Coordinates of C-alpha atoms in Angstrom, one line a residue:
X1 CA 14.1 -6.3 7.8
X2 CA 17.6 -7.7 8.2
X3 CA 19.3 -10.8 6.9
X4 CA 22.7 -12.1 8.3
X5 CA 24.9 -14.7 6.6
X6 CA 28.3 -16.3 7.4
X7 CA 30.4 -16.6 4.3
X8 CA 31.7 -20.1 3.4
X9 CA 33.5 -19.4 0.1
X10 CA 35.3 -16.4 -1.5
X11 CA 32.9 -14.6 -3.9
X12 CA 31.9 -11.1 -4.9
X13 CA 29.1 -9.6 -2.8
X14 CA 27.0 -9.1 -5.9
X15 CA 27.3 -12.8 -6.8
X16 CA 26.6 -13.8 -3.3
X17 CA 23.4 -11.7 -3.2
X18 CA 22.2 -13.4 -6.5
X19 CA 23.0 -16.8 -5.0
X20 CA 20.7 -15.9 -2.1
X21 CA 18.0 -15.1 -4.6
X22 CA 17.9 -11.4 -4.1
X23 CA 16.5 -9.9 -7.3
X24 CA 18.2 -7.3 -9.4
X25 CA 15.4 -4.8 -8.5
X26 CA 15.8 -5.6 -4.7
X27 CA 19.6 -5.1 -4.9
X28 CA 19.1 -1.8 -6.6
X29 CA 16.7 -0.7 -3.9
X30 CA 19.1 -1.8 -1.2
X31 CA 21.8 0.3 -2.7
X32 CA 19.5 3.4 -2.7
X33 CA 17.8 3.0 0.7
X34 CA 19.1 -0.1 2.5
X35 CA 22.5 -1.3 3.7
X36 CA 25.1 -3.9 2.8
X37 CA 27.5 -4.5 5.7
X38 CA 30.5 -6.8 5.7
X39 CA 31.8 -7.3 9.2
X40 CA 29.8 -4.2 10.2
X41 CA 31.4 -2.0 7.5
X42 CA 29.4 -0.7 4.6
X43 CA 30.5 -2.2 1.2
X44 CA 29.4 -2.0 -2.4
X45 CA 28.3 -5.0 -4.4
X46 CA 31.8 -5.2 -6.0
X47 CA 33.4 -6.1 -2.7
X48 CA 35.1 -9.5 -2.6
X49 CA 34.0 -11.6 0.3
X50 CA 36.3 -13.9 2.2
X51 CA 35.6 -17.1 4.1
X52 CA 34.6 -16.1 7.7
X53 CA 33.1 -12.8 6.7
X54 CA 29.7 -11.9 8.1
X55 CA 27.3 -10.2 5.7
X56 CA 24.2 -8.2 6.9
X57 CA 21.6 -7.1 4.4
X58 CA 19.2 -4.4 5.5
X59 CA 16.2 -4.2 3.2
X60 CA 14.9 -0.7 2.5
X61 CA 11.7 0.5 4.1
X62 CA 8.8 -0.1 1.8
X63 CA 6.1 2.5 1.4
X64 CA 2.5 1.4 0.7
X65 CA 0.5 2.7 -2.2
X66 CA -1.4 5.9 -1.4
X67 CA -4.6 4.1 -2.6
X68 CA -4.4 1.7 0.3
X69 CA -6.3 2.7 3.4
X70 CA -5.3 0.8 6.6
X71 CA -8.3 -1.3 7.8
X72 CA -8.0 -1.7 11.6
X73 CA -9.8 -4.9 12.3
X74 CA -8.7 -8.0 14.2
X75 CA -7.0 -10.7 12.0
X76 CA -7.5 -14.5 12.4
X77 CA -3.8 -15.3 12.4
X78 CA -2.9 -19.0 11.8
X79 CA 0.9 -18.6 11.6
X80 CA 3.4 -15.7 11.9
X81 CA 7.1 -15.2 11.9
X82 CA 9.5 -12.3 11.0
X83 CA 8.9 -12.9 7.2
X84 CA 5.5 -14.4 6.7
X85 CA 1.9 -14.1 8.0
X86 CA -0.7 -16.7 7.3
X87 CA -4.3 -15.7 8.1
X88 CA -7.8 -17.1 7.7
X89 CA -9.8 -14.8 5.3
X90 CA -13.5 -14.4 5.8
X91 CA -16.1 -14.4 3.1
X92 CA -17.3 -11.1 1.6
X93 CA -13.7 -9.7 1.6
X94 CA -11.4 -9.0 -1.3
X95 CA -7.8 -10.2 -0.9
X96 CA -6.7 -6.9 -2.5
X97 CA -8.6 -3.8 -3.5
X98 CA -10.6 -3.8 -6.7
X99 CA -12.6 -1.2 -8.6
X100 CA -15.9 -2.5 -7.1
X101 CA -14.5 -2.9 -3.6
X102 CA -11.6 -0.4 -3.2
X103 CA -11.2 -0.7 0.5
X104 CA -11.5 -2.9 3.6
X105 CA -9.5 -5.6 1.7
X106 CA -7.4 -8.2 3.5
X107 CA -4.2 -6.5 2.3
X108 CA -5.4 -3.3 3.9
X109 CA -6.3 -5.1 7.1
X110 CA -2.8 -6.7 7.3
X111 CA -1.2 -3.3 6.5
X112 CA -2.9 -1.8 9.6
X113 CA -1.7 -4.8 11.6
X114 CA 1.9 -4.4 10.5
X115 CA 1.9 -0.6 11.0
X116 CA 0.5 -1.0 14.5
X117 CA 3.5 -3.4 15.2
X118 CA 6.0 -0.9 13.8
X119 CA 7.1 -3.3 11.0
X120 CA 9.0 -1.7 8.1
X121 CA 7.7 -3.9 5.3
X122 CA 4.3 -3.9 3.6
X123 CA 2.1 -6.9 2.9
X124 CA 2.3 -8.8 -0.4
X125 CA -0.3 -11.4 -1.1
X126 CA 1.3 -14.8 -2.0
X127 CA -1.9 -16.9 -2.4
X128 CA -4.9 -14.9 -3.4
X129 CA -8.5 -16.0 -2.9
X130 CA -11.7 -14.9 -4.5
X131 CA -13.9 -12.4 -2.6
X132 CA -16.4 -15.1 -1.6
X133 CA -13.9 -17.9 -1.0
X134 CA -12.8 -18.4 2.6
X135 CA -9.7 -19.8 4.2
X136 CA -6.0 -19.7 4.3
X137 CA -4.1 -16.8 2.7
X138 CA -0.3 -16.5 2.8
X139 CA 1.2 -13.0 3.0
X140 CA 4.8 -12.0 2.6
X141 CA 6.0 -9.1 4.8
X142 CA 8.4 -7.7 2.2
X143 CA 8.9 -7.6 -1.6
X144 CA 11.9 -9.8 -1.2
X145 CA 10.1 -12.6 0.7
X146 CA 7.3 -12.4 -1.9
X147 CA 9.9 -13.0 -4.6
X148 CA 11.3 -16.0 -2.7
X149 CA 7.8 -17.4 -2.2
X150 CA 7.1 -17.2 -5.9
X151 CA 9.9 -19.7 -6.6
X152 CA 8.9 -22.4 -4.2
X153 CA 6.2 -25.1 -4.4
X154 CA 3.1 -24.4 -2.2
X155 CA 0.7 -27.3 -1.7
X156 CA -2.8 -26.0 -1.4
X157 CA -5.8 -28.1 -0.3
X158 CA -9.4 -26.9 -0.4
X159 CA -12.7 -28.0 0.9
X160 CA -16.0 -27.5 -0.9
X161 CA -19.6 -28.7 -0.8
X162 CA -20.9 -29.3 -4.3
X163 CA -24.4 -30.2 -5.7
X164 CA -25.1 -33.9 -6.4
X165 CA -23.5 -37.1 -5.3
X166 CA -19.8 -37.9 -5.9
X167 CA -18.4 -41.2 -4.6
X168 CA -15.0 -41.7 -6.2
X169 CA -11.9 -39.7 -6.3
X170 CA -11.1 -38.2 -9.7
X171 CA -9.0 -35.7 -11.6
X172 CA -10.3 -32.9 -13.8
X173 CA -8.0 -31.8 -16.6
X174 CA -9.7 -29.1 -18.7
X175 CA -8.3 -25.9 -20.0
X176 CA -9.8 -22.7 -18.7
X177 CA -10.3 -19.4 -20.6
X178 CA -12.2 -16.1 -20.0
X179 CA -15.6 -16.1 -21.5
X180 CA -16.0 -13.8 -24.5
X181 CA -18.6 -11.5 -23.0
X182 CA -17.2 -11.1 -19.5
X183 CA -14.1 -9.9 -17.8
X184 CA -14.9 -12.0 -14.7
X185 CA -16.4 -15.3 -15.8
X186 CA -14.3 -18.2 -16.9
X187 CA -15.2 -21.3 -18.8
X188 CA -13.7 -24.6 -20.0
X189 CA -12.4 -24.0 -23.5
X190 CA -9.8 -25.6 -25.9
X191 CA -8.4 -22.1 -26.3
X192 CA -7.7 -21.7 -22.6
X193 CA -4.8 -22.5 -20.3
X194 CA -4.1 -26.0 -19.0
X195 CA -5.7 -26.6 -15.6
X196 CA -5.7 -29.6 -13.3
X197 CA -7.8 -30.3 -10.2
X198 CA -7.8 -33.4 -8.1
X199 CA -10.7 -34.1 -5.7
X200 CA -11.7 -36.7 -3.1
X201 CA -15.3 -37.1 -1.9
X202 CA -15.4 -37.1 1.9
X203 CA -19.0 -37.3 2.8
X204 CA -22.5 -37.3 1.2
X205 CA -25.7 -35.9 2.6
X206 CA -29.0 -35.7 0.7
X207 CA -28.0 -34.4 -2.7
X208 CA -24.7 -32.8 -1.7
X209 CA -21.1 -33.9 -1.4
X210 CA -18.3 -32.6 0.8
X211 CA -15.0 -32.8 -1.1
X212 CA -11.3 -32.3 -0.5
X213 CA -9.6 -30.7 -3.4
X214 CA -6.0 -30.2 -4.5
X215 CA -5.0 -27.6 -7.1
X216 CA -2.2 -28.6 -9.5
X217 CA -2.5 -25.3 -11.3
X218 CA -3.8 -22.0 -10.2
X219 CA -6.2 -20.6 -12.8
X220 CA -8.8 -18.0 -11.9
X221 CA -12.0 -19.6 -10.5
X222 CA -10.5 -23.0 -11.3
X223 CA -12.3 -25.2 -8.7
X224 CA -15.6 -23.4 -9.4
X225 CA -15.3 -23.8 -13.2
X226 CA -14.1 -27.4 -13.1
X227 CA -16.9 -28.5 -10.7
X228 CA -19.5 -26.8 -12.9
X229 CA -18.0 -28.6 -15.9
X230 CA -18.7 -32.1 -14.4
X231 CA -22.2 -31.1 -13.5
X232 CA -21.6 -30.5 -9.8
X233 CA -21.3 -26.8 -9.1
X234 CA -20.3 -25.5 -5.7
X235 CA -23.3 -24.8 -3.4
X236 CA -24.1 -21.1 -3.2
X237 CA -22.1 -20.2 -6.3
X238 CA -24.4 -17.8 -8.1
X239 CA -21.9 -17.3 -11.0
X240 CA -21.3 -20.9 -11.9
X241 CA -24.3 -22.6 -10.2
X242 CA -27.3 -21.6 -8.2
X243 CA -27.9 -19.2 -5.3
X244 CA -28.8 -21.1 -2.1
X245 CA -31.5 -19.9 0.2
X246 CA -29.3 -20.4 3.3
X247 CA -25.8 -19.5 2.0
X248 CA -25.3 -16.4 0.0
X249 CA -21.7 -17.3 -0.9
X250 CA -20.1 -20.4 -2.4
X251 CA -19.2 -23.1 0.1
X252 CA -15.5 -23.2 -0.8
X253 CA -12.5 -22.6 1.4
X254 CA -8.7 -23.0 1.3
X255 CA -8.3 -25.4 4.2
X256 CA -4.6 -26.2 4.2
X257 CA -1.2 -25.0 2.9
X258 CA 2.2 -26.7 3.1
X259 CA 5.6 -25.5 1.9
X260 CA 9.3 -25.3 2.8
X261 CA 10.1 -21.9 4.4
X262 CA 12.4 -20.0 2.0
X263 CA 14.4 -18.6 4.9
X264 CA 14.5 -21.3 7.6
X265 CA 14.1 -24.2 5.3
X266 CA 11.7 -25.8 7.7
X267 CA 8.4 -27.4 6.8
X268 CA 5.4 -25.1 7.4
X269 CA 2.0 -26.7 7.5
X270 CA -1.0 -24.5 8.3
X271 CA -4.7 -25.6 8.5
X272 CA -7.9 -23.6 8.9
X273 CA -10.7 -25.3 11.0
X274 CA -13.3 -22.7 10.5
X275 CA -15.9 -22.7 9.2
X276 CA -16.5 -26.4 9.7
X277 CA -17.9 -27.7 6.4
X278 CA -18.7 -31.1 8.0
X279 CA -21.4 -29.3 10.2
X280 CA -22.6 -27.1 7.3
X281 CA -23.2 -30.2 5.2
X282 CA -26.0 -31.3 7.5
X283 CA -27.8 -28.0 7.4
X284 CA -28.4 -28.2 3.6

């Protein structure tokens, strides 16, 4: 992966790289297995740049963990460019390998896709979803892009169908902590970390409500825990609510993400239209 810059002010190459938000670790890796070119000539980070110089940064080839097994299955791609890939994750799939599900994860699926295209980077999950949560996942195609994405604001909107009737928008601000007897389950606790969820009821049917949800923080299982805490667990959520006879997974999806691209500085707005929760609501 290459980056090209036209220099506007005199500065050392090292300082310029830091200004472009290259991390110390990435700069070190570039020196070992990448390239720093000024006007097509290799230079060290101590080189002093002049106005009008052209800098090319060649990132080193990244090597995937030997524990990752490429999973060659078609992706539902919502957006792609040279730096980012945004896909629609299905239910029953881990974002990344776990002890219980070591393979066939989304990251292994994307790894296969990138290798088939001959790309030199490896996938880095930017926005992770639970195994049973569907929807939009952002993936960086290199460690450097992942670093850049970690410093920007990503607006994430979800859809869910919860038990019971909600009619008014509201905000849930309750700290979340891990339960004392589980490494997976979370609960509302004064000892937990601050968490804020905003929701808007969209539609009611029978004893269920379709909601649009915005996360202001990103705690593990946040939406599921917060909706349980107000007495309206997500339909199909066996951990925080009840198993549903028709849906074996929670009816929760990341429906939309929006952010300013860290390279192009353009607005990126991606939506997932499947599955259609409006239709699912009327099957309950």
